[in-house]
PDB file of C-alpha atoms and ligand atoms in Angstrom:
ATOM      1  CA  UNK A  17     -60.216  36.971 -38.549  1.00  0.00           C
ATOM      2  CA  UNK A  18     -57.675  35.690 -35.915  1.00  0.00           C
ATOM      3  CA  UNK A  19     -58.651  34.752 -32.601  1.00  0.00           C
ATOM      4  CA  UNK A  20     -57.982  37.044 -30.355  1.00  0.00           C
ATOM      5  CA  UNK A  21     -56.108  36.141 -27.180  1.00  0.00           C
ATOM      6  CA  UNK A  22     -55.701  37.350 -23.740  1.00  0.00           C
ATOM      7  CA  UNK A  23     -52.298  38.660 -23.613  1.00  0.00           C
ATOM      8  CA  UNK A  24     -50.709  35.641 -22.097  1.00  0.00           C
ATOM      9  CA  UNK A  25     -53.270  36.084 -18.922  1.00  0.00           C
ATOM     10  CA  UNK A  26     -54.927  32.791 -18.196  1.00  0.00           C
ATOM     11  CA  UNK A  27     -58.263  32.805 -20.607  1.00  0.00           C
ATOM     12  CA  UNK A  28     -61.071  30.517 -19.464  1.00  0.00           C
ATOM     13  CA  UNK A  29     -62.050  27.427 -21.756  1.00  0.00           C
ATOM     14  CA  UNK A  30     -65.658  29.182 -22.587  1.00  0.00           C
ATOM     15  CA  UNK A  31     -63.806  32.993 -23.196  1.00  0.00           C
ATOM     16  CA  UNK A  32     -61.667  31.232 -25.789  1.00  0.00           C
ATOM     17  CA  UNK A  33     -64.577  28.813 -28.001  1.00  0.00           C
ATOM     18  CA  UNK A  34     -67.019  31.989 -27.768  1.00  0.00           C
ATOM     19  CA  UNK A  35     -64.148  34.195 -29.444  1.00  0.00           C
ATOM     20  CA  UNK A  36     -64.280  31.978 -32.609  1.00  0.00           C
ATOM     21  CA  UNK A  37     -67.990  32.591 -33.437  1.00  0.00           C
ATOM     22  CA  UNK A  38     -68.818  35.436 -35.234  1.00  0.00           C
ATOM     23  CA  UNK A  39     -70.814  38.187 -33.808  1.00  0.00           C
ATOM     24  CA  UNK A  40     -74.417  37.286 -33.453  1.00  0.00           C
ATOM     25  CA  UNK A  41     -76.048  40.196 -34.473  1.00  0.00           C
ATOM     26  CA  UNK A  42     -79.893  39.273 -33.083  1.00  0.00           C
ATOM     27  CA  UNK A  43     -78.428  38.184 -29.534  1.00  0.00           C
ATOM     28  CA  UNK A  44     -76.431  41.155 -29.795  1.00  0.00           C
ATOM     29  CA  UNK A  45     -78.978  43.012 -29.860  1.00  0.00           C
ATOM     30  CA  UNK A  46     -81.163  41.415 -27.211  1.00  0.00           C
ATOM     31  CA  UNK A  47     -78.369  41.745 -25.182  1.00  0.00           C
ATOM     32  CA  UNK A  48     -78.582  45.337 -25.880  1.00  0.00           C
ATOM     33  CA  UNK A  49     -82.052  45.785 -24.875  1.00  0.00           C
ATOM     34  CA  UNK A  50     -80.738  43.997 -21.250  1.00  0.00           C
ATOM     35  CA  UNK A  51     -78.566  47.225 -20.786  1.00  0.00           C
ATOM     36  CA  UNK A  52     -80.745  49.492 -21.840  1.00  0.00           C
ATOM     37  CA  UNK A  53     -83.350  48.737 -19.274  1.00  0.00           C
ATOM     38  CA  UNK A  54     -80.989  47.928 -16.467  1.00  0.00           C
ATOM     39  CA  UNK A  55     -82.546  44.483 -16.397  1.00  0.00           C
ATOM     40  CA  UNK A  56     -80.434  41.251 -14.988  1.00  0.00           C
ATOM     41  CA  UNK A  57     -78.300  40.114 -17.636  1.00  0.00           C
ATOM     42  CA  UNK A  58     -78.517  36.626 -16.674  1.00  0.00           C
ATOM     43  CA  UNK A  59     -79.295  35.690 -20.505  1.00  0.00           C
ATOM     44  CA  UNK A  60     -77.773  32.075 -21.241  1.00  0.00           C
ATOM     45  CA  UNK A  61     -74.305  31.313 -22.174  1.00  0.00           C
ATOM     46  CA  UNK A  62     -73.495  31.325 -25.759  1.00  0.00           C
ATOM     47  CA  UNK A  63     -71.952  28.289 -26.017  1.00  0.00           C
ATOM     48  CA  UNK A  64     -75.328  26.719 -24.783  1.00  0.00           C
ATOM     49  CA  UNK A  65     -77.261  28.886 -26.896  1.00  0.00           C
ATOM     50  CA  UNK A  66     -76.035  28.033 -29.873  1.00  0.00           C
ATOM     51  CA  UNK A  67     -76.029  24.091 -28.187  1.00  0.00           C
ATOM     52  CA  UNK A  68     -80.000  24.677 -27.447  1.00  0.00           C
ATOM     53  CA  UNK A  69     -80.279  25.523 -31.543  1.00  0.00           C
ATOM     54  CA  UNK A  70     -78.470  22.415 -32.233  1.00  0.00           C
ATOM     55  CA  UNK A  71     -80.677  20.317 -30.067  1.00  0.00           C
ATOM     56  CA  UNK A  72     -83.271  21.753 -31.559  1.00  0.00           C
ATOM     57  CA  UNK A  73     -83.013  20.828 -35.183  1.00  0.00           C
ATOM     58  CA  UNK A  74     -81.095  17.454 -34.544  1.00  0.00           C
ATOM     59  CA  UNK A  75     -83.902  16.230 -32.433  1.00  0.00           C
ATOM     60  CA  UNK A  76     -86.266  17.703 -35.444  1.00  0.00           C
ATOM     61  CA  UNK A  77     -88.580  19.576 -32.194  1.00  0.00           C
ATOM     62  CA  UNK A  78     -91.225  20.927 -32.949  1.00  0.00           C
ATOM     63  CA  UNK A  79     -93.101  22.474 -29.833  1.00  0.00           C
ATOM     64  CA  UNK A  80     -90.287  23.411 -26.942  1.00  0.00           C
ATOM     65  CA  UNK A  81     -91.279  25.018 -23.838  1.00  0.00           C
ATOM     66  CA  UNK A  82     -89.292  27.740 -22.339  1.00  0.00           C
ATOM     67  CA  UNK A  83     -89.766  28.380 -18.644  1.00  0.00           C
ATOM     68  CA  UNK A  84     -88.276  32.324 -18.025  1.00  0.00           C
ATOM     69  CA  UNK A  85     -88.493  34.123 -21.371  1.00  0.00           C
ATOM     70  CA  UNK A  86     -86.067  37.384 -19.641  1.00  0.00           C
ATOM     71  CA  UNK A  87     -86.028  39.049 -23.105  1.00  0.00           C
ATOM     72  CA  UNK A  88     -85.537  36.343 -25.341  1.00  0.00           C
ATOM     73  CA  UNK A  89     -82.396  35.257 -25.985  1.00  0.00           C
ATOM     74  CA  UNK A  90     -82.731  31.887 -25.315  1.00  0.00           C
ATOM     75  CA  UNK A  91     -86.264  31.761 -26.843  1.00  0.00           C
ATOM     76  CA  UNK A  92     -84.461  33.377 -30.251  1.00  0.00           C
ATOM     77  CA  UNK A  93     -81.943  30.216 -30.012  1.00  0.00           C
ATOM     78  CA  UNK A  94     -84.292  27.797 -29.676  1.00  0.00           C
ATOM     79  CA  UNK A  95     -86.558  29.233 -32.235  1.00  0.00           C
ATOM     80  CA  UNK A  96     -83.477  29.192 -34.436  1.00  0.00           C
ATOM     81  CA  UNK A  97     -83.910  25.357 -34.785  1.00  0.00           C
ATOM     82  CA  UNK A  98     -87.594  24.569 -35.250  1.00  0.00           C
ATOM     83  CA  UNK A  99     -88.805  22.432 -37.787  1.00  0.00           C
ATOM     84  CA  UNK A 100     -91.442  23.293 -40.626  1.00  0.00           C
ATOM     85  CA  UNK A 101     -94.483  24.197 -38.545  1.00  0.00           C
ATOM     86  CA  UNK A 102     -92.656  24.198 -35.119  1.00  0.00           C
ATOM     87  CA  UNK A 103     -93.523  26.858 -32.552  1.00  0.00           C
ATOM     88  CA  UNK A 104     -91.968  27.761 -29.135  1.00  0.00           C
ATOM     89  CA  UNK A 105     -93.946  28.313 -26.016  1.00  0.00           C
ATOM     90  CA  UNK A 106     -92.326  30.463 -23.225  1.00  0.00           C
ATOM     91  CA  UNK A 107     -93.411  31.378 -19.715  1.00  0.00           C
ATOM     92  CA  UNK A 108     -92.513  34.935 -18.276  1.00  0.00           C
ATOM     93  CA  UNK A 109     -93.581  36.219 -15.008  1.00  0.00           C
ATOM     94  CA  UNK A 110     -93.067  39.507 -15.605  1.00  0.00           C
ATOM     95  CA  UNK A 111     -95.506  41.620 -18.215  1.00  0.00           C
ATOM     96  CA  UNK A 112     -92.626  43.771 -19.216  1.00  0.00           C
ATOM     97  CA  UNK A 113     -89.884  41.487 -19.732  1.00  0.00           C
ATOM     98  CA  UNK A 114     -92.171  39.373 -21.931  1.00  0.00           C
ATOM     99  CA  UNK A 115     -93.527  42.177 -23.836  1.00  0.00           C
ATOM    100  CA  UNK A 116     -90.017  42.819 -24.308  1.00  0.00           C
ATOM    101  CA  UNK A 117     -89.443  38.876 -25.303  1.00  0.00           C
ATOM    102  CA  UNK A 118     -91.822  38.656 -28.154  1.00  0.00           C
ATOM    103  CA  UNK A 119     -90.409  41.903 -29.399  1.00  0.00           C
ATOM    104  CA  UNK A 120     -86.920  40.198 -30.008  1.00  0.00           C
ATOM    105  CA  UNK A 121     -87.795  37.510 -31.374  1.00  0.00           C
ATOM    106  CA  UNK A 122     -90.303  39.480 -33.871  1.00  0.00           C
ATOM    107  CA  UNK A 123     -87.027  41.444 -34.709  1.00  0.00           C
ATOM    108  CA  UNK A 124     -85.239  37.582 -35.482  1.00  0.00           C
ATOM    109  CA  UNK A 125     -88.231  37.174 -37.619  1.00  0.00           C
ATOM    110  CA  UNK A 126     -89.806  34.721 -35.665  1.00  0.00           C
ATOM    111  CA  UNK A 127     -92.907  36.840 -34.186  1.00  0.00           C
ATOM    112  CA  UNK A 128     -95.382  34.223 -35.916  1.00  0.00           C
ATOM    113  CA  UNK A 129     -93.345  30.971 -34.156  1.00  0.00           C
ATOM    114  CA  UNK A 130     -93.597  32.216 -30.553  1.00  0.00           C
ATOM    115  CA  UNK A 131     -96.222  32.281 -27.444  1.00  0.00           C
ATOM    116  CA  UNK A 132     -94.931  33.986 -24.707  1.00  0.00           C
ATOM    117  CA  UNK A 133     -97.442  33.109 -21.526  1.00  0.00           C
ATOM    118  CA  UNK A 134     -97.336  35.378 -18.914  1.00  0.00           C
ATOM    119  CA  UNK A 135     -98.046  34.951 -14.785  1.00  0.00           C
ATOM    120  CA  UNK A 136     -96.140  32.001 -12.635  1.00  0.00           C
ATOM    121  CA  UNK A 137     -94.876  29.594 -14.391  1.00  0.00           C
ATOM    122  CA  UNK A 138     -96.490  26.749 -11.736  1.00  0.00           C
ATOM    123  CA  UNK A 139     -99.787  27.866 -12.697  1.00  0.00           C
ATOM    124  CA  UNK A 140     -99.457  28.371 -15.879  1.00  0.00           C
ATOM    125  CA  UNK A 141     -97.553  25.270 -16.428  1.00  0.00           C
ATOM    126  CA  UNK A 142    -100.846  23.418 -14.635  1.00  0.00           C
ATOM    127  CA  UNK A 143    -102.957  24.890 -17.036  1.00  0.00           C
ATOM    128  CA  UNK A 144    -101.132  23.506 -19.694  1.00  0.00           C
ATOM    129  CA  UNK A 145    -101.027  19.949 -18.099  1.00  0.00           C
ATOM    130  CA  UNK A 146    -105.390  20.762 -17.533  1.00  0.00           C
ATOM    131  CA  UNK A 147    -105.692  21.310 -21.056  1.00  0.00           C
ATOM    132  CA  UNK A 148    -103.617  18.007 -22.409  1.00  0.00           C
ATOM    133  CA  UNK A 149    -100.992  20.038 -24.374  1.00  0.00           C
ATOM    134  CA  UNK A 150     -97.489  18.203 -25.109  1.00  0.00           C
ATOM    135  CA  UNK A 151     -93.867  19.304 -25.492  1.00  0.00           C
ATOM    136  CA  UNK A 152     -90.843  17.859 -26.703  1.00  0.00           C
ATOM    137  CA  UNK A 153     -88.396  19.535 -25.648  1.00  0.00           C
ATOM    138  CA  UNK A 154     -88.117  21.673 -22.185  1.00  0.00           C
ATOM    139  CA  UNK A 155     -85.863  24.776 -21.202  1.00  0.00           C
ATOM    140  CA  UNK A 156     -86.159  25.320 -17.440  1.00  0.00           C
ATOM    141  CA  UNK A 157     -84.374  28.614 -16.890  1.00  0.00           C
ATOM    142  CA  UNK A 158     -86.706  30.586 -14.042  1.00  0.00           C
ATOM    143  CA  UNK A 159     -86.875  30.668 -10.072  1.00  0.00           C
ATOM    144  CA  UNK A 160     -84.497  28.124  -9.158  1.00  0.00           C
ATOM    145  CA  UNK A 161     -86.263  27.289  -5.719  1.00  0.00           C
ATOM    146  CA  UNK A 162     -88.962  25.938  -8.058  1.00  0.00           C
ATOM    147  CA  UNK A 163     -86.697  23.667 -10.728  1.00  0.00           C
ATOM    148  CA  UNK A 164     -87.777  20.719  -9.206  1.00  0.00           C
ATOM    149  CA  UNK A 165     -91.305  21.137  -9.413  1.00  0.00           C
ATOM    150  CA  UNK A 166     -90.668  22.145 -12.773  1.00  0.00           C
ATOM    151  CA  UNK A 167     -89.464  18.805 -13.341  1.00  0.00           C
ATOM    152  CA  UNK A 168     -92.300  17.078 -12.178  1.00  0.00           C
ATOM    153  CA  UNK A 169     -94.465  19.430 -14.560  1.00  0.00           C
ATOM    154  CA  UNK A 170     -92.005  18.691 -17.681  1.00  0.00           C
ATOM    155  CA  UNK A 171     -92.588  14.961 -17.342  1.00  0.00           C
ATOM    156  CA  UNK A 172     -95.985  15.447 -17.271  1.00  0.00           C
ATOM    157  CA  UNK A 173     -96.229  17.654 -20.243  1.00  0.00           C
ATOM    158  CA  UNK A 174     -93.630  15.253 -22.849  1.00  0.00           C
ATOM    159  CA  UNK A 175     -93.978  13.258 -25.193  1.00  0.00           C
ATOM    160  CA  UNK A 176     -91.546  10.093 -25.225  1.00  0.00           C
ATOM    161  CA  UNK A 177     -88.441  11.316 -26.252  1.00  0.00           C
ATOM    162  CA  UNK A 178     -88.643  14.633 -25.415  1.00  0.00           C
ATOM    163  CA  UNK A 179     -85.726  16.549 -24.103  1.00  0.00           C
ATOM    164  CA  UNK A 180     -84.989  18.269 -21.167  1.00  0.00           C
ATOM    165  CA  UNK A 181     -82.519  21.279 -20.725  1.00  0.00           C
ATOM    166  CA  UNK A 182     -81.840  23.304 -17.382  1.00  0.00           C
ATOM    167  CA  UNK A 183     -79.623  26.134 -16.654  1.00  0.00           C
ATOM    168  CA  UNK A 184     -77.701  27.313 -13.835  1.00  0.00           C
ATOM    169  CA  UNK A 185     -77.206  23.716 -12.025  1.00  0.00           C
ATOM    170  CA  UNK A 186     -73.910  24.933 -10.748  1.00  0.00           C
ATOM    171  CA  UNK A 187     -75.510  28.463  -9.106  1.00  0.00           C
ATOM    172  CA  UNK A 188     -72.244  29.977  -9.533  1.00  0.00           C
ATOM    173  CA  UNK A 189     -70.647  27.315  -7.377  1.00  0.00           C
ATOM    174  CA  UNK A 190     -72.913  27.767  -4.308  1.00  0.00           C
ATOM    175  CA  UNK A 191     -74.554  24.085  -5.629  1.00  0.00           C
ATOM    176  CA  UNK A 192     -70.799  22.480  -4.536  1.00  0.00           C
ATOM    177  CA  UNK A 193     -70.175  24.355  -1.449  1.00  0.00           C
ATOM    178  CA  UNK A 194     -71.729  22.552   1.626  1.00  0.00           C
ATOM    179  CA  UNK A 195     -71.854  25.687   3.562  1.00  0.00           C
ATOM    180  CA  UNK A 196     -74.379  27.325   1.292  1.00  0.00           C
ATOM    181  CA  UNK A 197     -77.521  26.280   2.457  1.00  0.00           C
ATOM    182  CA  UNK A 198     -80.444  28.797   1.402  1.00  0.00           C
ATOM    183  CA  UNK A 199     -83.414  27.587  -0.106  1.00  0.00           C
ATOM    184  CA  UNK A 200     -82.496  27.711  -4.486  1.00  0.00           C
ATOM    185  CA  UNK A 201     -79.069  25.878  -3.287  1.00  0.00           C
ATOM    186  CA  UNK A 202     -81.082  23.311  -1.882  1.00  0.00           C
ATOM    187  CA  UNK A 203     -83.824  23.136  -4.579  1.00  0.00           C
ATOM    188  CA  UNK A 204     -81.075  22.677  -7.140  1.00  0.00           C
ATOM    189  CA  UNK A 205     -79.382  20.249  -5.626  1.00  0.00           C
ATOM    190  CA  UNK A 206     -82.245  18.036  -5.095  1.00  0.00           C
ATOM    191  CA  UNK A 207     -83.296  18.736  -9.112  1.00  0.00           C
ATOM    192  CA  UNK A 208     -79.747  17.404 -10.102  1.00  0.00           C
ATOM    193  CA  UNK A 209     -79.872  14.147  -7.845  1.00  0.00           C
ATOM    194  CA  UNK A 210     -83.473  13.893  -9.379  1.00  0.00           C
ATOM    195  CA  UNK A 211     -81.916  14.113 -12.622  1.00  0.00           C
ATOM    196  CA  UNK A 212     -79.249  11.396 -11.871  1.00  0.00           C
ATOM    197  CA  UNK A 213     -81.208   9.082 -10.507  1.00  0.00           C
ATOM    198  CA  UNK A 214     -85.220   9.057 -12.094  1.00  0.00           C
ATOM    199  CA  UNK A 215     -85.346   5.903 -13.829  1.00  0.00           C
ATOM    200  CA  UNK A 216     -87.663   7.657 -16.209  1.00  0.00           C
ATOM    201  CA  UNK A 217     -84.827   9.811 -17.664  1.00  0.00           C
ATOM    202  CA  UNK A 218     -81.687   9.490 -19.382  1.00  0.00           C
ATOM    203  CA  UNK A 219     -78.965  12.350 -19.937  1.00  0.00           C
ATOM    204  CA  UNK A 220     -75.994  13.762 -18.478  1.00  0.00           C
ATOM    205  CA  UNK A 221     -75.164  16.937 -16.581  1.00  0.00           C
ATOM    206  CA  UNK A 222     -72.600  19.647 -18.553  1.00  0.00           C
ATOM    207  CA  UNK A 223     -70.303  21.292 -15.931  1.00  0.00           C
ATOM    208  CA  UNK A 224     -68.927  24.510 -18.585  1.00  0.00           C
ATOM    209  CA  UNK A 225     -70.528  28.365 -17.747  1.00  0.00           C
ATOM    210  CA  UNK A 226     -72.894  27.681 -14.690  1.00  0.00           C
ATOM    211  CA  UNK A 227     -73.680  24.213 -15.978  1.00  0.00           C
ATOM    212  CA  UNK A 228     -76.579  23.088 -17.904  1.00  0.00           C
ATOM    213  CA  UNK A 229     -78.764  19.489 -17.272  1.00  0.00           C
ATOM    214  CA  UNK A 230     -79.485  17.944 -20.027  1.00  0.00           C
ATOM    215  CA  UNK A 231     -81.866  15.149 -19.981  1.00  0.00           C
ATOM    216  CA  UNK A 232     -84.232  12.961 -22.344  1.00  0.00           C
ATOM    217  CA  UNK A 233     -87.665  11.451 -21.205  1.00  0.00           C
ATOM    218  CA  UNK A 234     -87.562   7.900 -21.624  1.00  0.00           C
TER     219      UNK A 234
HETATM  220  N1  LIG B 452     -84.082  32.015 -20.465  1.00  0.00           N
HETATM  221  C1  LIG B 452     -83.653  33.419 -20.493  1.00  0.00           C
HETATM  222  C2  LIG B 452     -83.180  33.882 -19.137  1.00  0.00           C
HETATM  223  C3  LIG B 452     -84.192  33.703 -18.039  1.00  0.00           C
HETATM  224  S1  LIG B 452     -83.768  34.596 -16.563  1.00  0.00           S
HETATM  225  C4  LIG B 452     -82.528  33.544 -21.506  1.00  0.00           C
HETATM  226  O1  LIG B 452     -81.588  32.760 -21.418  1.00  0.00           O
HETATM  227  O2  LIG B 452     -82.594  34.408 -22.383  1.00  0.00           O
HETATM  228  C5  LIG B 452     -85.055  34.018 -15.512  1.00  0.00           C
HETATM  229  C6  LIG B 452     -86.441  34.538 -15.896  1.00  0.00           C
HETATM  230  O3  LIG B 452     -87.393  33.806 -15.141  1.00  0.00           O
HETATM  231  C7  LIG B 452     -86.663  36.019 -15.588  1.00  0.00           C
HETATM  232  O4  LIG B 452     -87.143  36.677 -16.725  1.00  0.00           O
HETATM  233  C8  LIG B 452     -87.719  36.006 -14.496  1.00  0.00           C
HETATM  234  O5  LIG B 452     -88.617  37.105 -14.547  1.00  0.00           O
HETATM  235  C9  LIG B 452     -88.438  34.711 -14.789  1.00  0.00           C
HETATM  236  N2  LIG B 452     -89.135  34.151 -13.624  1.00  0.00           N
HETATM  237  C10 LIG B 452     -88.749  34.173 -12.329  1.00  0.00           C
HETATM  238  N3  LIG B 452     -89.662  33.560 -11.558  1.00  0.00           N
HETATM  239  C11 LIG B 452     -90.651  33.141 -12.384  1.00  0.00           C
HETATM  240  C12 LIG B 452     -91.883  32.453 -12.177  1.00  0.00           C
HETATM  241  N4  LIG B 452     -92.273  32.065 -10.963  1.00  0.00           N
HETATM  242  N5  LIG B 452     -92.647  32.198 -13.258  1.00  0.00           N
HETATM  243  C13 LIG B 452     -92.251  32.568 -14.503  1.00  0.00           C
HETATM  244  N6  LIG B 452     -91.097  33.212 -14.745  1.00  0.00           N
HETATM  245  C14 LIG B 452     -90.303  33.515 -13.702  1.00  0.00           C
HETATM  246  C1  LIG B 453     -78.237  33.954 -12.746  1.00  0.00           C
HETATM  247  C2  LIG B 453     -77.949  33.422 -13.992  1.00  0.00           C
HETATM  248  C3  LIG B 453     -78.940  32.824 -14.712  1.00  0.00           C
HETATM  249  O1  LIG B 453     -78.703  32.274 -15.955  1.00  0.00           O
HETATM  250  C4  LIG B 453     -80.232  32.736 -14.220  1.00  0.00           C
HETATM  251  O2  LIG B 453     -81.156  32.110 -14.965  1.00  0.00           O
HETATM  252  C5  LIG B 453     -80.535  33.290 -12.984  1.00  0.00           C
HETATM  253  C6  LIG B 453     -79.526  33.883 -12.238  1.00  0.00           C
HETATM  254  C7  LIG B 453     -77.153  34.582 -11.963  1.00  0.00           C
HETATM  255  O3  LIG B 453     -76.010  34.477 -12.409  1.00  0.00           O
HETATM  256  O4  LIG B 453     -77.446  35.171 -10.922  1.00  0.00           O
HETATM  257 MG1  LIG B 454     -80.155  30.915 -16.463  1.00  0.00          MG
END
């Protein structure tokens, strides 16, 4: 099939790559399930979907961690890219959104390769440090007040090497204009000067969609 363009109007960079993927039809229908339930269809991008599958399977992961499950669209691309044996944990505040969660990605046909953990990610994430578990590879995707916290938790929880992915480091732009000032602009801001700067991490920050961290643990 061609691609289809915009009719001469100006088409962004992202509009224009997604348009020469074939329709996905599992994220298709997560996304459908969004609508359906009038829930916030804050999903990820594409483009870093299908990035998060790649990551996945190059870095041969085995045991990612998603923090905000929403209903599973990111947790179906990750999944997408385990290993033999590999299984993905995700943490969902809500009951109904992760009900909703392992229900998609039981429809992808990977119901026996996801966890989803519900309650606040904090405290469940503590739990998880209490009981010695490792990941190695992170997806921090939930109340951005709390991202670098979250950060501090990841490190805890990797093993060397592990990878570290974050969405929405740009807040729709509010993270580069000086005269937003509210508490997530602030949070984020400090998580991707953390980023830059923690001599415990390598990685670089992706500026496309609402811009995506992505990091590995030294
Ligand atoms: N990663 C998903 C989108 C996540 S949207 C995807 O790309 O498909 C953010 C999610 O974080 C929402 O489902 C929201 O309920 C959840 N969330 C918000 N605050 C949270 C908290 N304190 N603990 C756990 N999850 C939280
Ligand atoms: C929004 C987008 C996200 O991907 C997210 O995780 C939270 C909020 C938003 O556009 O409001
Ligand atoms: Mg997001």
């Amino acid at each position: 099939m061609a691609e289809r363009f915009d009719e001469g109007r100006t088409m962004s960079p992202e509009a224009y790559l997604d348009g020469l993927f074939e329709e996905d039809a599992d994220l298709t229908r997560v996304t459908a399930s969004i609508r359906e339930r009038g829930m916030p269809e804050i999903s990820v991008a594409p483009g870093y979907g299908r990035l998060l599958t790649m990551l996945i399977a190059a870095a041969r992961c085995k045991a990612p961690l998603e923090i905000g499950a929403l209903a599973g669209y990111s947790g179906i691309c990750l999944a997408r890219g385990l290993s033999q044996g590999g299984k993905l944990t995700s943490l969902e505040l809500r009951p109904e959104y992760a009900e909703l969660a392992l229900a998609n990605l039981t429809q992808a046909g990977f119901g026996d390769r996801a966890e989803v953990i519900v309650g606040d990610a904090l405290a469940s994430l503590d739990r998880l440090v209490a009981a010695g578990r490792r990941f190695d590879f992170f997806f921090i995707d939930a109340d951005k007040e709390n991202y670098p916290n979250y950060l501090e938790r990841a490190i805890l929880l990797a093993e060397p090497g592990a990878l570290i992915a974050a969405d929405n480091t740009l807040l729709r732009g509010r993270t580069l204009n000086e005269s937003k000032q509210g508490p997530a602009v602030q949070a984020v801001r400090d998580f991707n000067r953390r980023l830059a700067t923690d001599p415990r991490l390598m990685g670089t920050h992706l500026p496309s969609y609402d811009g995506l961290a992505l990091f590995m643990v030294r």
